[in-house]
PDB file of C-alpha atoms and ligand atoms in Angstrom:
ATOM      1  CA  MET A   1      29.060  -9.754  41.711  1.00  0.00           C
ATOM      2  CA  THR A   2      31.251 -10.158  45.376  1.00  0.00           C
ATOM      3  CA  THR A   3      33.147 -13.405  44.715  1.00  0.00           C
ATOM      4  CA  ILE A   4      35.012 -15.599  48.267  1.00  0.00           C
ATOM      5  CA  LYS A   5      38.227 -14.662  46.598  1.00  0.00           C
ATOM      6  CA  ASP A   6      37.284 -10.996  46.389  1.00  0.00           C
ATOM      7  CA  LEU A   7      36.077 -11.253  49.934  1.00  0.00           C
ATOM      8  CA  ALA A   8      39.879 -12.773  50.873  1.00  0.00           C
ATOM      9  CA  ASP A   9      41.117 -10.143  48.696  1.00  0.00           C
ATOM     10  CA  LEU A  10      39.944  -7.294  50.967  1.00  0.00           C
ATOM     11  CA  LYS A  11      41.673  -9.309  53.919  1.00  0.00           C
ATOM     12  CA  LYS A  12      45.220  -9.545  52.126  1.00  0.00           C
ATOM     13  CA  ARG A  13      44.916  -5.298  51.605  1.00  0.00           C
ATOM     14  CA  GLY A  14      43.503  -4.801  55.438  1.00  0.00           C
ATOM     15  CA  GLN A  15      40.300  -3.407  54.117  1.00  0.00           C
ATOM     16  CA  LYS A  16      37.344  -3.812  56.555  1.00  0.00           C
ATOM     17  CA  TRP A  17      33.977  -4.477  54.677  1.00  0.00           C
ATOM     18  CA  ALA A  18      30.240  -4.545  56.220  1.00  0.00           C
ATOM     19  CA  MET A  19      27.869  -7.503  56.267  1.00  0.00           C
ATOM     20  CA  LEU A  20      23.811  -6.508  57.013  1.00  0.00           C
ATOM     21  CA  THR A  21      21.095  -9.244  57.391  1.00  0.00           C
ATOM     22  CA  SER A  22      18.066  -8.910  55.259  1.00  0.00           C
ATOM     23  CA  TYR A  23      15.020 -10.619  55.012  1.00  0.00           C
ATOM     24  CA  GLU A  24      12.995  -9.949  51.813  1.00  0.00           C
ATOM     25  CA  MET A  25      13.461  -7.654  48.337  1.00  0.00           C
ATOM     26  CA  MET A  26      12.955  -4.175  49.599  1.00  0.00           C
ATOM     27  CA  THR A  27      16.256  -3.888  52.078  1.00  0.00           C
ATOM     28  CA  ALA A  28      17.869  -6.982  49.885  1.00  0.00           C
ATOM     29  CA  GLU A  29      17.559  -4.327  46.917  1.00  0.00           C
ATOM     30  CA  ILE A  30      18.436  -1.221  48.968  1.00  0.00           C
ATOM     31  CA  PHE A  31      21.388  -2.757  50.809  1.00  0.00           C
ATOM     32  CA  ASP A  32      22.268  -3.962  47.689  1.00  0.00           C
ATOM     33  CA  GLU A  33      22.220  -0.716  45.811  1.00  0.00           C
ATOM     34  CA  ALA A  34      24.229   1.007  49.055  1.00  0.00           C
ATOM     35  CA  GLY A  35      26.833  -1.055  48.261  1.00  0.00           C
ATOM     36  CA  ILE A  36      27.115  -3.870  50.976  1.00  0.00           C
ATOM     37  CA  PRO A  37      28.914  -6.512  49.369  1.00  0.00           C
ATOM     38  CA  VAL A  38      27.548  -9.146  51.509  1.00  0.00           C
ATOM     39  CA  LEU A  39      23.895 -10.069  52.684  1.00  0.00           C
ATOM     40  CA  LEU A  40      22.727 -12.958  55.218  1.00  0.00           C
ATOM     41  CA  VAL A  41      19.426 -14.587  55.120  1.00  0.00           C
ATOM     42  CA  GLY A  42      19.780 -14.887  58.794  1.00  0.00           C
ATOM     43  CA  ASP A  43      17.764 -17.389  61.207  1.00  0.00           C
ATOM     44  CA  SER A  44      17.653 -14.313  63.205  1.00  0.00           C
ATOM     45  CA  ALA A  45      14.496 -13.882  61.171  1.00  0.00           C
ATOM     46  CA  GLY A  46      12.804 -15.666  64.118  1.00  0.00           C
ATOM     47  CA  ASN A  47      12.685 -12.679  66.042  1.00  0.00           C
ATOM     48  CA  ASN A  48      13.189 -10.127  63.248  1.00  0.00           C
ATOM     49  CA  PHE A  49      10.236 -11.268  60.583  1.00  0.00           C
ATOM     50  CA  PHE A  50       8.394 -14.105  62.203  1.00  0.00           C
ATOM     51  CA  GLY A  51       7.823 -12.736  65.678  1.00  0.00           C
ATOM     52  CA  GLU A  52       9.438 -15.499  67.152  1.00  0.00           C
ATOM     53  CA  LYS A  53      10.932 -15.564  71.038  1.00  0.00           C
ATOM     54  CA  ASN A  54      14.987 -16.360  69.308  1.00  0.00           C
ATOM     55  CA  THR A  55      16.217 -18.206  66.576  1.00  0.00           C
ATOM     56  CA  ILE A  56      15.491 -21.863  67.391  1.00  0.00           C
ATOM     57  CA  PRO A  57      11.735 -22.463  65.785  1.00  0.00           C
ATOM     58  CA  VAL A  58      12.710 -21.036  62.283  1.00  0.00           C
ATOM     59  CA  THR A  59      12.435 -23.723  59.587  1.00  0.00           C
ATOM     60  CA  VAL A  60      14.281 -24.394  56.201  1.00  0.00           C
ATOM     61  CA  ASP A  61      10.953 -23.919  55.018  1.00  0.00           C
ATOM     62  CA  GLU A  62      10.634 -20.771  56.359  1.00  0.00           C
ATOM     63  CA  LEU A  63      13.969 -19.473  55.430  1.00  0.00           C
ATOM     64  CA  LEU A  64      14.110 -20.587  51.613  1.00  0.00           C
ATOM     65  CA  PRO A  65      11.319 -18.212  50.799  1.00  0.00           C
ATOM     66  CA  LEU A  66      12.852 -15.372  51.860  1.00  0.00           C
ATOM     67  CA  THR A  67      16.391 -16.386  50.929  1.00  0.00           C
ATOM     68  CA  ARG A  68      14.733 -16.695  47.009  1.00  0.00           C
ATOM     69  CA  ALA A  69      13.537 -12.949  47.508  1.00  0.00           C
ATOM     70  CA  VAL A  70      16.994 -11.547  48.691  1.00  0.00           C
ATOM     71  CA  ALA A  71      18.610 -13.445  45.754  1.00  0.00           C
ATOM     72  CA  ARG A  72      16.310 -12.289  43.448  1.00  0.00           C
ATOM     73  CA  SER A  73      16.711  -8.791  44.528  1.00  0.00           C
ATOM     74  CA  VAL A  74      20.526  -8.461  44.757  1.00  0.00           C
ATOM     75  CA  LYS A  75      23.030  -7.121  41.356  1.00  0.00           C
ATOM     76  CA  ALA A  76      26.342  -7.915  43.007  1.00  0.00           C
ATOM     77  CA  ALA A  77      26.052  -8.932  46.827  1.00  0.00           C
ATOM     78  CA  LEU A  78      26.974 -12.098  47.813  1.00  0.00           C
ATOM     79  CA  VAL A  79      23.945 -13.695  49.508  1.00  0.00           C
ATOM     80  CA  VAL A  80      24.342 -15.983  52.379  1.00  0.00           C
ATOM     81  CA  ALA A  81      21.789 -18.654  53.456  1.00  0.00           C
ATOM     82  CA  ASP A  82      21.344 -19.386  57.051  1.00  0.00           C
ATOM     83  CA  LEU A  83      21.143 -23.533  57.920  1.00  0.00           C
ATOM     84  CA  PRO A  84      18.276 -23.417  60.856  1.00  0.00           C
ATOM     85  CA  PHE A  85      18.742 -25.101  63.744  1.00  0.00           C
ATOM     86  CA  GLY A  86      18.289 -29.319  63.044  1.00  0.00           C
ATOM     87  CA  SER A  87      18.709 -28.476  59.364  1.00  0.00           C
ATOM     88  CA  TYR A  88      22.484 -29.886  59.632  1.00  0.00           C
ATOM     89  CA  GLU A  89      24.016 -30.978  63.147  1.00  0.00           C
ATOM     90  CA  SER A  90      23.334 -34.638  62.560  1.00  0.00           C
ATOM     91  CA  GLY A  91      25.950 -35.353  60.129  1.00  0.00           C
ATOM     92  CA  PRO A  92      27.419 -33.948  56.771  1.00  0.00           C
ATOM     93  CA  ASP A  93      24.463 -35.677  53.983  1.00  0.00           C
ATOM     94  CA  LEU A  94      21.515 -33.775  56.059  1.00  0.00           C
ATOM     95  CA  ALA A  95      24.147 -30.118  55.874  1.00  0.00           C
ATOM     96  CA  LEU A  96      24.896 -31.257  51.965  1.00  0.00           C
ATOM     97  CA  ALA A  97      20.658 -32.048  51.225  1.00  0.00           C
ATOM     98  CA  THR A  98      19.687 -28.544  53.249  1.00  0.00           C
ATOM     99  CA  SER A  99      22.271 -26.496  51.377  1.00  0.00           C
ATOM    100  CA  ILE A 100      21.351 -27.892  48.057  1.00  0.00           C
ATOM    101  CA  ARG A 101      17.773 -26.805  48.826  1.00  0.00           C
ATOM    102  CA  PHE A 102      19.140 -23.396  49.299  1.00  0.00           C
ATOM    103  CA  PHE A 103      20.893 -22.941  46.101  1.00  0.00           C
ATOM    104  CA  LYS A 104      19.069 -24.734  43.848  1.00  0.00           C
ATOM    105  CA  GLU A 105      15.718 -23.596  45.560  1.00  0.00           C
ATOM    106  CA  ALA A 106      16.543 -19.986  46.484  1.00  0.00           C
ATOM    107  CA  GLY A 107      19.520 -19.174  44.598  1.00  0.00           C
ATOM    108  CA  ALA A 108      22.022 -18.917  47.253  1.00  0.00           C
ATOM    109  CA  HIS A 109      25.636 -18.094  46.850  1.00  0.00           C
ATOM    110  CA  ALA A 110      26.865 -19.339  50.036  1.00  0.00           C
ATOM    111  CA  VAL A 111      25.618 -21.125  53.365  1.00  0.00           C
ATOM    112  CA  LYS A 112      26.453 -20.264  56.814  1.00  0.00           C
ATOM    113  CA  LEU A 113      26.032 -22.587  59.903  1.00  0.00           C
ATOM    114  CA  GLU A 114      27.154 -22.540  64.033  1.00  0.00           C
ATOM    115  CA  GLY A 115      29.989 -24.328  65.938  1.00  0.00           C
ATOM    116  CA  ALA A 116      33.135 -26.399  64.422  1.00  0.00           C
ATOM    117  CA  HIS A 117      30.768 -29.148  62.729  1.00  0.00           C
ATOM    118  CA  THR A 118      34.259 -29.756  60.785  1.00  0.00           C
ATOM    119  CA  ASP A 119      33.195 -32.764  58.750  1.00  0.00           C
ATOM    120  CA  ALA A 120      30.326 -30.596  57.409  1.00  0.00           C
ATOM    121  CA  ILE A 121      32.437 -27.836  56.635  1.00  0.00           C
ATOM    122  CA  LYS A 122      34.424 -30.390  54.153  1.00  0.00           C
ATOM    123  CA  LYS A 123      31.471 -32.101  53.022  1.00  0.00           C
ATOM    124  CA  LEU A 124      30.100 -28.798  51.468  1.00  0.00           C
ATOM    125  CA  VAL A 125      33.201 -27.070  50.421  1.00  0.00           C
ATOM    126  CA  SER A 126      34.126 -30.413  48.578  1.00  0.00           C
ATOM    127  CA  SER A 127      30.166 -30.050  47.073  1.00  0.00           C
ATOM    128  CA  GLY A 128      31.119 -26.056  45.680  1.00  0.00           C
ATOM    129  CA  ILE A 129      29.551 -24.922  48.514  1.00  0.00           C
ATOM    130  CA  PRO A 130      30.751 -21.764  49.919  1.00  0.00           C
ATOM    131  CA  VAL A 131      30.904 -22.277  54.000  1.00  0.00           C
ATOM    132  CA  MET A 132      30.919 -19.565  55.771  1.00  0.00           C
ATOM    133  CA  GLY A 133      31.736 -20.354  60.207  1.00  0.00           C
ATOM    134  CA  HIS A 134      30.270 -18.840  63.294  1.00  0.00           C
ATOM    135  CA  ILE A 135      31.663 -19.164  66.469  1.00  0.00           C
ATOM    136  CA  GLY A 136      31.451 -17.574  69.830  1.00  0.00           C
ATOM    137  CA  LEU A 137      27.276 -16.877  70.689  1.00  0.00           C
ATOM    138  CA  THR A 138      25.824 -19.098  68.718  1.00  0.00           C
ATOM    139  CA  PRO A 139      21.837 -18.303  69.323  1.00  0.00           C
ATOM    140  CA  GLN A 140      20.890 -21.426  67.821  1.00  0.00           C
ATOM    141  CA  SER A 141      22.917 -22.831  71.229  1.00  0.00           C
ATOM    142  CA  VAL A 142      21.323 -20.303  74.122  1.00  0.00           C
ATOM    143  CA  HIS A 143      19.894 -22.641  75.759  1.00  0.00           C
ATOM    144  CA  GLN A 144      22.840 -24.593  76.207  1.00  0.00           C
ATOM    145  CA  LEU A 145      25.310 -21.776  76.886  1.00  0.00           C
ATOM    146  CA  GLY A 146      22.785 -20.449  79.176  1.00  0.00           C
ATOM    147  CA  GLY A 147      21.593 -17.051  77.419  1.00  0.00           C
ATOM    148  CA  PHE A 148      23.201 -14.680  75.580  1.00  0.00           C
ATOM    149  CA  LYS A 149      26.308 -14.370  77.121  1.00  0.00           C
ATOM    150  CA  VAL A 150      29.897 -12.911  75.507  1.00  0.00           C
ATOM    151  CA  GLN A 151      31.702 -16.079  74.951  1.00  0.00           C
ATOM    152  CA  GLY A 152      35.573 -16.897  75.564  1.00  0.00           C
ATOM    153  CA  ARG A 153      36.900 -15.146  79.009  1.00  0.00           C
ATOM    154  CA  GLU A 154      37.248 -18.788  81.046  1.00  0.00           C
ATOM    155  CA  ASN A 155      39.189 -20.349  77.689  1.00  0.00           C
ATOM    156  CA  PRO A 156      39.796 -18.269  75.171  1.00  0.00           C
ATOM    157  CA  GLU A 157      42.072 -21.369  73.495  1.00  0.00           C
ATOM    158  CA  ALA A 158      38.702 -23.698  72.840  1.00  0.00           C
ATOM    159  CA  LEU A 159      37.394 -20.577  70.717  1.00  0.00           C
ATOM    160  CA  ILE A 160      40.831 -20.067  68.952  1.00  0.00           C
ATOM    161  CA  ALA A 161      40.912 -24.183  68.120  1.00  0.00           C
ATOM    162  CA  ALA A 162      37.333 -23.874  67.629  1.00  0.00           C
ATOM    163  CA  ALA A 163      38.628 -21.005  64.777  1.00  0.00           C
ATOM    164  CA  LYS A 164      41.444 -22.597  63.351  1.00  0.00           C
ATOM    165  CA  ALA A 165      39.700 -25.932  62.653  1.00  0.00           C
ATOM    166  CA  ILE A 166      36.782 -24.104  60.967  1.00  0.00           C
ATOM    167  CA  GLU A 167      38.746 -22.369  58.735  1.00  0.00           C
ATOM    168  CA  ALA A 168      41.325 -25.615  57.645  1.00  0.00           C
ATOM    169  CA  ALA A 169      38.146 -27.500  57.145  1.00  0.00           C
ATOM    170  CA  GLY A 170      37.674 -25.038  53.903  1.00  0.00           C
ATOM    171  CA  ALA A 171      35.166 -22.097  55.563  1.00  0.00           C
ATOM    172  CA  PHE A 172      35.212 -19.039  53.269  1.00  0.00           C
ATOM    173  CA  ALA A 173      34.852 -16.635  56.764  1.00  0.00           C
ATOM    174  CA  ILE A 174      33.910 -16.674  60.272  1.00  0.00           C
ATOM    175  CA  VAL A 175      31.341 -14.950  62.190  1.00  0.00           C
ATOM    176  CA  LEU A 176      32.637 -14.224  66.019  1.00  0.00           C
ATOM    177  CA  GLU A 177      29.884 -12.960  67.525  1.00  0.00           C
ATOM    178  CA  MET A 178      30.092 -12.110  71.456  1.00  0.00           C
ATOM    179  CA  VAL A 179      33.779 -12.581  72.167  1.00  0.00           C
ATOM    180  CA  PRO A 180      36.221  -9.738  73.406  1.00  0.00           C
ATOM    181  CA  GLU A 181      37.813  -7.673  71.557  1.00  0.00           C
ATOM    182  CA  ASP A 182      41.032  -9.141  72.546  1.00  0.00           C
ATOM    183  CA  LEU A 183      40.369 -12.586  71.578  1.00  0.00           C
ATOM    184  CA  ALA A 184      38.859 -11.277  68.593  1.00  0.00           C
ATOM    185  CA  ILE A 185      42.242  -9.520  67.300  1.00  0.00           C
ATOM    186  CA  GLN A 186      44.318 -12.612  68.167  1.00  0.00           C
ATOM    187  CA  ILE A 187      42.179 -14.961  66.360  1.00  0.00           C
ATOM    188  CA  THR A 188      41.516 -12.877  63.364  1.00  0.00           C
ATOM    189  CA  LYS A 189      45.648 -12.445  62.911  1.00  0.00           C
ATOM    190  CA  GLU A 190      45.508 -16.283  63.232  1.00  0.00           C
ATOM    191  CA  LEU A 191      43.538 -16.939  61.091  1.00  0.00           C
ATOM    192  CA  SER A 192      44.076 -16.647  56.785  1.00  0.00           C
ATOM    193  CA  ILE A 193      40.144 -15.892  56.688  1.00  0.00           C
ATOM    194  CA  PRO A 194      37.916 -12.806  57.129  1.00  0.00           C
ATOM    195  CA  THR A 195      36.661 -13.069  60.343  1.00  0.00           C
ATOM    196  CA  ILE A 196      33.092 -10.539  60.851  1.00  0.00           C
ATOM    197  CA  GLY A 197      32.084  -9.615  64.227  1.00  0.00           C
ATOM    198  CA  ILE A 198      29.326  -8.676  65.860  1.00  0.00           C
ATOM    199  CA  GLY A 199      29.575  -7.510  69.396  1.00  0.00           C
ATOM    200  CA  ALA A 200      33.793  -8.561  69.040  1.00  0.00           C
ATOM    201  CA  GLY A 201      35.460  -5.312  68.935  1.00  0.00           C
ATOM    202  CA  ASN A 202      36.408  -3.420  66.443  1.00  0.00           C
ATOM    203  CA  GLY A 203      39.662  -5.328  65.465  1.00  0.00           C
ATOM    204  CA  THR A 204      37.882  -8.145  63.251  1.00  0.00           C
ATOM    205  CA  ASP A 205      38.247  -7.871  59.274  1.00  0.00           C
ATOM    206  CA  ALA A 206      34.269  -7.035  58.529  1.00  0.00           C
ATOM    207  CA  GLN A 207      31.364  -6.755  61.171  1.00  0.00           C
ATOM    208  CA  VAL A 208      27.975  -7.648  60.721  1.00  0.00           C
ATOM    209  CA  LEU A 209      24.376  -6.235  61.651  1.00  0.00           C
ATOM    210  CA  VAL A 210      21.205  -7.557  61.996  1.00  0.00           C
ATOM    211  CA  TRP A 211      19.635  -4.954  59.638  1.00  0.00           C
ATOM    212  CA  THR A 212      16.602  -4.398  62.045  1.00  0.00           C
ATOM    213  CA  ASP A 213      18.842  -3.789  64.507  1.00  0.00           C
ATOM    214  CA  ALA A 214      21.305  -1.064  62.787  1.00  0.00           C
ATOM    215  CA  PHE A 215      18.426   1.698  61.396  1.00  0.00           C
ATOM    216  CA  GLY A 216      16.521   1.256  64.660  1.00  0.00           C
ATOM    217  CA  LEU A 217      13.193  -0.773  63.433  1.00  0.00           C
ATOM    218  CA  THR A 218      13.888  -3.228  66.938  1.00  0.00           C
ATOM    219  CA  LYS A 219      12.244  -2.324  69.525  1.00  0.00           C
ATOM    220  CA  ASN A 220      15.111  -3.136  72.545  1.00  0.00           C
ATOM    221  CA  PRO A 221      17.922  -3.160  70.671  1.00  0.00           C
ATOM    222  CA  PRO A 222      21.145  -5.366  72.109  1.00  0.00           C
ATOM    223  CA  LYS A 223      24.266  -3.230  73.176  1.00  0.00           C
ATOM    224  CA  LEU A 224      26.045  -4.847  70.014  1.00  0.00           C
ATOM    225  CA  ALA A 225      24.714  -2.960  67.982  1.00  0.00           C
ATOM    226  CA  LYS A 226      24.318   0.945  66.712  1.00  0.00           C
ATOM    227  CA  ALA A 227      21.012   2.373  65.044  1.00  0.00           C
ATOM    228  CA  TYR A 228      22.350   4.279  61.933  1.00  0.00           C
ATOM    229  CA  ARG A 229      18.672   5.713  62.038  1.00  0.00           C
ATOM    230  CA  ASN A 230      15.578   5.467  63.643  1.00  0.00           C
ATOM    231  CA  LEU A 231      12.638   4.086  60.810  1.00  0.00           C
ATOM    232  CA  ARG A 232      10.844   2.964  64.449  1.00  0.00           C
ATOM    233  CA  ALA A 233      10.017   6.428  64.876  1.00  0.00           C
ATOM    234  CA  GLU A 234       9.401   7.539  61.211  1.00  0.00           C
ATOM    235  CA  LEU A 235       7.274   5.251  60.771  1.00  0.00           C
ATOM    236  CA  ILE A 236       5.257   5.612  63.838  1.00  0.00           C
ATOM    237  CA  SER A 237       4.745   9.161  62.811  1.00  0.00           C
ATOM    238  CA  GLY A 238       3.661   8.664  59.233  1.00  0.00           C
ATOM    239  CA  ALA A 239       1.183   6.041  60.342  1.00  0.00           C
ATOM    240  CA  LYS A 240      -0.031   8.523  62.607  1.00  0.00           C
ATOM    241  CA  GLU A 241      -0.019  11.446  59.905  1.00  0.00           C
ATOM    242  CA  PHE A 242      -2.074   9.026  56.974  1.00  0.00           C
ATOM    243  CA  ALA A 243      -4.616   7.828  59.673  1.00  0.00           C
ATOM    244  CA  LYS A 244      -5.369  11.792  60.731  1.00  0.00           C
ATOM    245  CA  GLU A 245      -5.334  12.675  56.796  1.00  0.00           C
ATOM    246  CA  VAL A 246      -7.667  10.114  56.552  1.00  0.00           C
ATOM    247  CA  SER A 247      -9.825  10.882  59.760  1.00  0.00           C
ATOM    248  CA  ALA A 248      -9.684  14.614  58.543  1.00  0.00           C
ATOM    249  CA  GLY A 249     -10.615  13.596  54.885  1.00  0.00           C
ATOM    250  CA  GLU A 250      -7.744  14.871  53.243  1.00  0.00           C
ATOM    251  CA  PHE A 251      -6.665  11.704  51.700  1.00  0.00           C
ATOM    252  CA  PRO A 252      -6.898  10.695  48.772  1.00  0.00           C
ATOM    253  CA  SER A 253      -5.926  14.721  47.064  1.00  0.00           C
ATOM    254  CA  GLU A 254      -6.366  15.335  43.911  1.00  0.00           C
ATOM    255  CA  ALA A 255      -2.375  14.044  43.076  1.00  0.00           C
ATOM    256  CA  GLN A 256      -3.593  10.866  44.260  1.00  0.00           C
ATOM    257  CA  THR A 257      -7.035  11.139  42.201  1.00  0.00           C
ATOM    258  CA  PHE A 258      -8.290   8.833  38.540  1.00  0.00           C
ATOM    259  CA  LYS A 259     -11.034  11.190  36.998  1.00  0.00           C
TER     260      LYS A 259
HETATM  261  O1  KIV B   1      21.214 -14.918  62.057  1.00  0.00           O
HETATM  262  C1  KIV B   1      22.199 -14.124  61.793  1.00  0.00           C
HETATM  263  O2  KIV B   1      21.513 -12.923  61.901  1.00  0.00           O
HETATM  264  C2  KIV B   1      23.289 -14.288  62.426  1.00  0.00           C
HETATM  265  C3  KIV B   1      24.098 -12.975  62.509  1.00  0.00           C
HETATM  266  C4  KIV B   1      23.782 -12.128  63.298  1.00  0.00           C
HETATM  267  C5  KIV B   1      25.513 -13.347  62.438  1.00  0.00           C
HETATM  268  O3  KIV B   1      23.656 -14.934  62.142  1.00  0.00           O
END
């Protein structure tokens, strides 16, 4: 199984790695088989699984069964559970109680939280829970940030300070979302823990994509994503073919029929 020590070693060796989101058993099994070392059960399940507009309405009770499905389905990947909005901000004790639920009830191997909540990170790490940080565009704060905009252009020092504080608190890795490439490179050089970019250019230690963006299911994918396949078109044409065969009386054929 991939461990946080393996990820630290990859940074030391200058070897880049990939992380994908996953929200259920099939993609977890497939991405694990493909050798993706880290799977994130992101609160992006809000807009990619639950049909919400953004990540804000997602609850712990919604993410727990998704995390359990992913954790049950991997052989090697490290499974990171996203702590949803409202489940950690009020302090270290709440962050610990929520994370314990993801560990005990869902089998997560690590948690991720947005922002420089350093006291919460320290509490989790000292309780044996590996923590992934997340700065830059933090979608749970989209209303505070005034939209899905690139972060760190006006005050890069604040972002660098947040990254260092999160590392000092004990996080094992940090997501940099929608950050100018030069700033992401600088943070990556100044931290000893791996940086994971999304919309942060090509200089981070790792890259993460939301799986539905990465494989062409998302209707209007964000600029930061690349679609490696067009599953939306595949599924539409497959569904049409199935419906056509049913109306023509061609499905099921002998091959799918019991006598
Ligand atoms: O929820 C999520 O999918 C994320 C990634 C975009 C990093 O936080």
